[in-house]
Coordinates of N, CA and C in Angstrom, one line a residue:
X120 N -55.4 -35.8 197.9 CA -54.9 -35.0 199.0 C -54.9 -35.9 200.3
X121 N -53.9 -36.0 201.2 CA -53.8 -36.7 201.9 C -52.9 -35.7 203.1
X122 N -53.4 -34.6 203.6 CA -53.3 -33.8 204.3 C -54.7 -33.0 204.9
X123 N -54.8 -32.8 205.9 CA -55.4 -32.1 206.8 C -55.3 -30.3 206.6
X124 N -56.1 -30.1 205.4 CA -55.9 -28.8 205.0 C -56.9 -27.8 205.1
X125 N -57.2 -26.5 205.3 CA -57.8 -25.8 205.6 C -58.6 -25.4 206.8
X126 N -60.1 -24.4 207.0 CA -60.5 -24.7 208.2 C -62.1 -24.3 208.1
X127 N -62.7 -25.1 208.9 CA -64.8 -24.5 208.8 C -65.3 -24.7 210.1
X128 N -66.2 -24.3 209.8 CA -67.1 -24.2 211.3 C -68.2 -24.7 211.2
X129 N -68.3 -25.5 212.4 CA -69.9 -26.3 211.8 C -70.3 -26.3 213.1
X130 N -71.8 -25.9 213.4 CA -72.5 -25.9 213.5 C -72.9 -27.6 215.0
X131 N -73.3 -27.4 216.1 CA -73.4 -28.6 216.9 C -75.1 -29.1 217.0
X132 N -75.6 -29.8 216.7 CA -77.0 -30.2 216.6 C -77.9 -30.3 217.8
X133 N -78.8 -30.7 217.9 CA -79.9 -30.7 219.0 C -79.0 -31.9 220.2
X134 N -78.6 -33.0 219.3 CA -78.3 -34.6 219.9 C -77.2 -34.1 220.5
X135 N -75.9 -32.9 219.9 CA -75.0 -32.7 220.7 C -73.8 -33.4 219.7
X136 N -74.2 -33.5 218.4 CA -73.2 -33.8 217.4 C -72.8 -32.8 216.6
X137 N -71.3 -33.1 216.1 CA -71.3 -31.7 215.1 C -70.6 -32.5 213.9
X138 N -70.8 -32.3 212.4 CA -69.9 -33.0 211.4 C -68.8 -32.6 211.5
X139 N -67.7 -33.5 211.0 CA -66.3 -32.9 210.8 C -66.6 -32.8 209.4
X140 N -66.1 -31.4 208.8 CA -66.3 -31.5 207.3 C -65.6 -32.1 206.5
X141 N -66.6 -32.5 205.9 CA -66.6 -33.4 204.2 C -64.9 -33.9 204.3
X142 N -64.3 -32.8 204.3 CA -62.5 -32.8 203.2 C -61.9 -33.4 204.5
X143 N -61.8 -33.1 205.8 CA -61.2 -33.6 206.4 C -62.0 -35.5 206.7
X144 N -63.0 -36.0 206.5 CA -63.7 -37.1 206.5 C -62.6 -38.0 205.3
X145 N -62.6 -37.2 204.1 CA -62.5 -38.1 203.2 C -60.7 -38.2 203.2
X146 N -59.8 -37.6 204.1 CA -58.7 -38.0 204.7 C -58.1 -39.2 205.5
X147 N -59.7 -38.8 206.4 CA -59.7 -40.0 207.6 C -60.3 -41.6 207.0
X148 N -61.3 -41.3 205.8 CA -60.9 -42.3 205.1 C -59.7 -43.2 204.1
X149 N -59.1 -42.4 203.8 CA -58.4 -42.6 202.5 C -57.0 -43.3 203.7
X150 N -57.0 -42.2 204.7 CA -55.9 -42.9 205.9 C -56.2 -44.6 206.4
X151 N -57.5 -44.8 206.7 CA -58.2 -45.7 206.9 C -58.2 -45.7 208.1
X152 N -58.5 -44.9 208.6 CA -59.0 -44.5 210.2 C -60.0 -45.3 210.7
X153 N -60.1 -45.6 211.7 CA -61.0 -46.3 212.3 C -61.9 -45.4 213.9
X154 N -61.0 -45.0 214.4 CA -61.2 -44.2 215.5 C -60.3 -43.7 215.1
X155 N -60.8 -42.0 215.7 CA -59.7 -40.8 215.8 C -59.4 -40.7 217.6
X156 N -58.1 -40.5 217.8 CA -57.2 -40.0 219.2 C -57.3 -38.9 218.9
X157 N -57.7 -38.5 220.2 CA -58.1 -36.7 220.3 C -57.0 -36.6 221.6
X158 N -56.2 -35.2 221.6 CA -55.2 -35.0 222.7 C -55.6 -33.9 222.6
X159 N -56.1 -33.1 224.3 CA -55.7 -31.8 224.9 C -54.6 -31.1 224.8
X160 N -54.6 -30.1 223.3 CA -53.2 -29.6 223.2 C -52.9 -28.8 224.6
X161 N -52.0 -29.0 224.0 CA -50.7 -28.5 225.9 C -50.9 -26.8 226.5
X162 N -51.0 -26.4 225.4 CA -50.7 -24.9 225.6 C -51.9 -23.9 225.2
X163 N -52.9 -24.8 225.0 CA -54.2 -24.1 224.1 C -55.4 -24.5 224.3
X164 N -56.4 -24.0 224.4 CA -57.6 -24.3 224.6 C -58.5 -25.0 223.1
X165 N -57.5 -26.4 222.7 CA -57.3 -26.8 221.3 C -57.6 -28.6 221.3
X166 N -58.1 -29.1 220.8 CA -58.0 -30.7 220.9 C -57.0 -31.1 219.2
X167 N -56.1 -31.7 219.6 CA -55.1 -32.4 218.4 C -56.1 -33.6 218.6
X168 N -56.7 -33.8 216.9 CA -56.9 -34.9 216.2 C -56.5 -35.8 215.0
X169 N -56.2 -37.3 215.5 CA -55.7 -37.6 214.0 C -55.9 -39.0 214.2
X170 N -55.5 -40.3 213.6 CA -55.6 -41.4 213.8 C -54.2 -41.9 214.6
X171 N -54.7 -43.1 215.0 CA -53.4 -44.2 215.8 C -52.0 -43.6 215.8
X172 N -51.6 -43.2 214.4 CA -50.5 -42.9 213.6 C -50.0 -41.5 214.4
X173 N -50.5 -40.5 215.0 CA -50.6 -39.6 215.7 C -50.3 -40.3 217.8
X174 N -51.1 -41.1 218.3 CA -50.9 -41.6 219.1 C -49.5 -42.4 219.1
X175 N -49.2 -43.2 218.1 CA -47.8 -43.9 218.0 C -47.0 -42.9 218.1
X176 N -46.6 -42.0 217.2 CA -45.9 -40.7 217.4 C -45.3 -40.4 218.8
X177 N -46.4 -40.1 220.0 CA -46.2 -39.4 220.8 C -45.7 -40.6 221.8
X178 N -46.3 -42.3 221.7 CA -45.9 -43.1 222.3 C -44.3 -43.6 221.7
X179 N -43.9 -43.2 220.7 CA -42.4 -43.2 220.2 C -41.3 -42.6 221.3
X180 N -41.8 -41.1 220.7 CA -41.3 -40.4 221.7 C -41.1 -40.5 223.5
X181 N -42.3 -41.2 224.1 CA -41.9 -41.6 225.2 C -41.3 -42.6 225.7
X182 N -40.8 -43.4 225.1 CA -40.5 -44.5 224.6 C -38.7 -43.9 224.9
X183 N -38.6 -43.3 224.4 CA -37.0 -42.9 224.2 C -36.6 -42.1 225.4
X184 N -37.5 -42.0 226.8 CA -37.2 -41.3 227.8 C -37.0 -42.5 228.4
X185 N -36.0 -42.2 229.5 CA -35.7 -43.0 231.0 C -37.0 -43.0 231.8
X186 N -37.1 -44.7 231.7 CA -38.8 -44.4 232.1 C -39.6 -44.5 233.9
X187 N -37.4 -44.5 234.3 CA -37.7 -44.0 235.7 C -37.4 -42.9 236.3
X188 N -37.4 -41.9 235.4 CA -37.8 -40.5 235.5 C -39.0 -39.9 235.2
X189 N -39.2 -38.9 236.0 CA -40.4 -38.1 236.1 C -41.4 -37.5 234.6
X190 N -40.1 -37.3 233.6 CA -40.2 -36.7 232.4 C -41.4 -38.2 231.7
X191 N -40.5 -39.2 232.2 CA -41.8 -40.4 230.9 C -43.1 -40.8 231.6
X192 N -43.1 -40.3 233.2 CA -44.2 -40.2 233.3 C -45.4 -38.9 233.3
X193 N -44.6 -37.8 233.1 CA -45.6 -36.4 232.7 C -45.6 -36.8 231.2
X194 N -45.3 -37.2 230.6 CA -45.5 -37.5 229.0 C -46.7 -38.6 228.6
X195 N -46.3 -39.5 229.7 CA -47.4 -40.7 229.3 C -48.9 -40.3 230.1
X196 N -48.8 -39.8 231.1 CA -50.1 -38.9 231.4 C -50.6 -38.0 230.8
X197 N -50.2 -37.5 229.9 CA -50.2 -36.3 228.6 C -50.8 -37.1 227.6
X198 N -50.3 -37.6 227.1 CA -50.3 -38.5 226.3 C -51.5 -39.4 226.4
X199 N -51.7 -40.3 227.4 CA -52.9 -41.2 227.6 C -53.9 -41.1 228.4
X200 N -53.6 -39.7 229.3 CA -54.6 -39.5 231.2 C -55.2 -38.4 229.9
X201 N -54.6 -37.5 229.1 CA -55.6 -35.9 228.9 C -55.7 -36.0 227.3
X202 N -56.3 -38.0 227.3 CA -56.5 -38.0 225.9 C -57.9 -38.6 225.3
X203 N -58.6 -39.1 224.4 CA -59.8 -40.1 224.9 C -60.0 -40.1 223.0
X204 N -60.4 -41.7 222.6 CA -60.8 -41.9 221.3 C -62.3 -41.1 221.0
X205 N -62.2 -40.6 220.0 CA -63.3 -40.1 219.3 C -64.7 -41.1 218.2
X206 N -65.5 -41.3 218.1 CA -65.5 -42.1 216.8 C -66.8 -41.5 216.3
X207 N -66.6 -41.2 215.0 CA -67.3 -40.8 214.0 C -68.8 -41.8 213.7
X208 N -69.7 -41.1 213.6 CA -70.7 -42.3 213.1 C -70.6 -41.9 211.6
X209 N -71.9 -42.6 211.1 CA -72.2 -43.0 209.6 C -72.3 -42.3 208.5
X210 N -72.7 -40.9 209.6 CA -72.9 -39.5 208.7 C -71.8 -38.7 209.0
X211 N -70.4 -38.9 209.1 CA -69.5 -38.2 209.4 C -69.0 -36.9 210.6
X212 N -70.4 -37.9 211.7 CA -70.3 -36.7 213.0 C -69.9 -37.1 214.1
X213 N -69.0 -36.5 215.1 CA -68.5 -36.9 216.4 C -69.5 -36.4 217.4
X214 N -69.9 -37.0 218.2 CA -70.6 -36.2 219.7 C -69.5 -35.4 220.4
X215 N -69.9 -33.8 220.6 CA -68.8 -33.4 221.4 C -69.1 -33.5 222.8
X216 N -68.6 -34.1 223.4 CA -68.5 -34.9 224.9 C -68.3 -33.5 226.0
X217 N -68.2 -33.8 227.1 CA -67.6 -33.1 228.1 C -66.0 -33.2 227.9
X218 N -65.4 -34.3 227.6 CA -64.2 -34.3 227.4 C -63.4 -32.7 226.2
X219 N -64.4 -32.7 225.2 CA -64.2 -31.8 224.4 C -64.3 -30.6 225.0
X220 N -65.9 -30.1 225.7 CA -66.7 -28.9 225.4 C -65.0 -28.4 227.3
X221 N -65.1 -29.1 228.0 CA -64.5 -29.0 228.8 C -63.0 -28.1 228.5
X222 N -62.4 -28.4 227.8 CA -60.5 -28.3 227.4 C -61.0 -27.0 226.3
X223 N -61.8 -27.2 225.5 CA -62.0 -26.1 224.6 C -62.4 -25.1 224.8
X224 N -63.6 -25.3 225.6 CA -64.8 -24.3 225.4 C -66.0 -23.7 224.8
X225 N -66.1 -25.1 223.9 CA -66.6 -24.9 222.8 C -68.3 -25.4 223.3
X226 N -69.1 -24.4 223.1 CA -70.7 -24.2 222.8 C -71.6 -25.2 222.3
X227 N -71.8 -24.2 221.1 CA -72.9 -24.4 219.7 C -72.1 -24.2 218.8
X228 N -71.3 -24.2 218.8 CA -70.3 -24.4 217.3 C -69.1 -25.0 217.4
X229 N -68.1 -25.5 216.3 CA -66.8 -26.3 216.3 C -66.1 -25.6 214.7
X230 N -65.3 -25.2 215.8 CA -63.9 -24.8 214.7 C -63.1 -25.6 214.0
X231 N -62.8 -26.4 212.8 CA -61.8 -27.4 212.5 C -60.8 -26.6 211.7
X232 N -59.4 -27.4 212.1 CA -58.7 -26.7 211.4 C -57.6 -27.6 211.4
X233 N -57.0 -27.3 210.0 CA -55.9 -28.9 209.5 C -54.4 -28.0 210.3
X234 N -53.9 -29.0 210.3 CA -52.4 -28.9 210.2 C -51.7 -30.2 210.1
X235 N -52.3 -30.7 208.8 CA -51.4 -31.6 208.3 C -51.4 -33.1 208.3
X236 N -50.8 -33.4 209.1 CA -51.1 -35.2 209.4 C -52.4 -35.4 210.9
X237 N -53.0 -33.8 211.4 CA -53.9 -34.2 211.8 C -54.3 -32.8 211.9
X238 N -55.8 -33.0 212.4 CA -56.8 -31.1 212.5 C -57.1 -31.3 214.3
X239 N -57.2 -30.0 213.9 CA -57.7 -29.5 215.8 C -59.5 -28.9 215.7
X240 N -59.4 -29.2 216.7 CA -60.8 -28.4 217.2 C -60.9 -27.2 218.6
X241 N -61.4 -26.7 217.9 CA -61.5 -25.5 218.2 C -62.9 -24.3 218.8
X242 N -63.0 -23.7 219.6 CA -64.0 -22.7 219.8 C -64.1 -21.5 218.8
X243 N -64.6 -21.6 218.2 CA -64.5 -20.1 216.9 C -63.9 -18.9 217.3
X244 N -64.1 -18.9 218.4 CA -63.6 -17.2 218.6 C -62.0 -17.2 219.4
X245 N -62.1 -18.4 219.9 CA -60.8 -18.8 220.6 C -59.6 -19.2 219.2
X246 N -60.2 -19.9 218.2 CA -59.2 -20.1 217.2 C -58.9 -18.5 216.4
X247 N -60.0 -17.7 216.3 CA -59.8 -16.2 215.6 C -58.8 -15.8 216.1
X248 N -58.8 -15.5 217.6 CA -57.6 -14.6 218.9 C -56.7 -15.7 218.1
X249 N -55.9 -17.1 218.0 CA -55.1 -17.8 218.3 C -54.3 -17.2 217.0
X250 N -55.3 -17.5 215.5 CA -54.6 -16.9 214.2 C -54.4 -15.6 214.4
X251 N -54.7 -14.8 215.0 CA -54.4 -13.5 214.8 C -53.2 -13.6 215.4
X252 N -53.1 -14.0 216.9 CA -51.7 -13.8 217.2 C -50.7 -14.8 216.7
X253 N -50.9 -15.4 216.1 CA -50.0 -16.6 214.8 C -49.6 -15.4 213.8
X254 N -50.8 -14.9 213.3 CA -50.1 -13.8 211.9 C -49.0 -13.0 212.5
X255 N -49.1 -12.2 214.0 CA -48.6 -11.5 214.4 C -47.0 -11.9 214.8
X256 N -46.7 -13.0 215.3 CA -45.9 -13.4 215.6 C -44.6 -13.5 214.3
X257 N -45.7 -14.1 213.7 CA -45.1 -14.2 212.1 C -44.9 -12.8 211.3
X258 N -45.1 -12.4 211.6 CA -45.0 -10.5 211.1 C -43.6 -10.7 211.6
X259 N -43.7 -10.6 212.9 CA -41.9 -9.9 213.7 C -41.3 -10.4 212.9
X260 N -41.5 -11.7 213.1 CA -40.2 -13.0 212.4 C -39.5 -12.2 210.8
X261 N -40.8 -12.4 210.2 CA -40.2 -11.8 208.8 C -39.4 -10.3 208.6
X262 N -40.2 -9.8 209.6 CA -39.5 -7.9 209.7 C -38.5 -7.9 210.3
X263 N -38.1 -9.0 212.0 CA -36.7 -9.3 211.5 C -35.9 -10.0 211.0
X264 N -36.4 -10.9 210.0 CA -35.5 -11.7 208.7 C -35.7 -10.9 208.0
X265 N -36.2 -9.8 207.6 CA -35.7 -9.1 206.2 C -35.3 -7.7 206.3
X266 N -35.1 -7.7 207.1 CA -33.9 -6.5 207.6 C -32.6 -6.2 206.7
X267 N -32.7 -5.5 205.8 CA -31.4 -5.2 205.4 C -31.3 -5.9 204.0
X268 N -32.5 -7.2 204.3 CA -32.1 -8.2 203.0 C -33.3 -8.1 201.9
X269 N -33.0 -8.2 201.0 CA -33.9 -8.2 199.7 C -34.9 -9.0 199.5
X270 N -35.8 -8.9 199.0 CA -37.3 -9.7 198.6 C -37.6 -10.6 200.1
X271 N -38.5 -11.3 199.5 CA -39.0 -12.2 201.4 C -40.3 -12.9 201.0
X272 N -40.2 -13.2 199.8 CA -41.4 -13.8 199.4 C -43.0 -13.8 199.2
X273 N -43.8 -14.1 199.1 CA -45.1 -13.8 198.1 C -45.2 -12.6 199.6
X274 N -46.3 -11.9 199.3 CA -46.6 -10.9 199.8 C -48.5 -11.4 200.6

């Protein structure tokens, strides 16, 4: 498995560390991660994490803007000003910083959750509200794609 799948909550320790679990660890190995880039998602009280490969990404993308417009500089302050490397110690735990507890909101506990080529972090109760209104959204969509039309897939 070489995806960022599923989601757990763990628990933040006395020191102010929390594990990333097990499955997402053995990703960041297998990727060969060294340090994880953490980015304040844009629209969410959510931190996107993933390796370099995730930072290149978004440095691609800015890359392809006229970089004497306003646009590659709100991108590269996004990008590098409301972003900060993470690094795992020995026992597979990140310190959640101010940088984190700040953007999130996150306590005594940490929400992880994959989406793929990297996982987010999350406040538990703030990720519950987010999936609920994810399912919900996703309701409309399908009730209006299947209007009129036959089957619509697993149930």
């Amino acid at each position: 498995m070489d995806r960022f799948l599923s989601s757990a909550v763990n628990r933040i320790d006395a020191k102010g560390r929390v594990s990333v679990p097990a499955h997402f660890r053995a990703v960041v190995q297998r990727r060969g991660y060294q340090e994880l880039y953490a980015l304040k998602a844009l629209d969410r009280p959510a931190l996107d994490v993933g390796g370099l490969d995730l930072l290149d990404r978004y440095e691609e993308r800015i890359a392809m803007e006229d970089p004497f417009l306003q646009t590659a500089d709100d991108m590269s302050y996004f990008v590098h000003g409301d972003s900060d490397f993470l690094k795992l110690d020995q026992d597979g735990r990140i310190t959640v910083t101010d940088f984190i507890r700040d953007h999130t909101g996150i306590t005594t506990e940490v929400a992880f959750v994959g989406r793929g080529t990297f996982f987010q972090m999350w406040e538990p109760s703030q990720l519950a509200d987010y999936g609920a209104q994810v399912r919900e959204r996703l309701m409309k969509l399908r009730q209006a794609g299947t209007t009129g039309a036959t089957g619509g897939g697993p149930e």
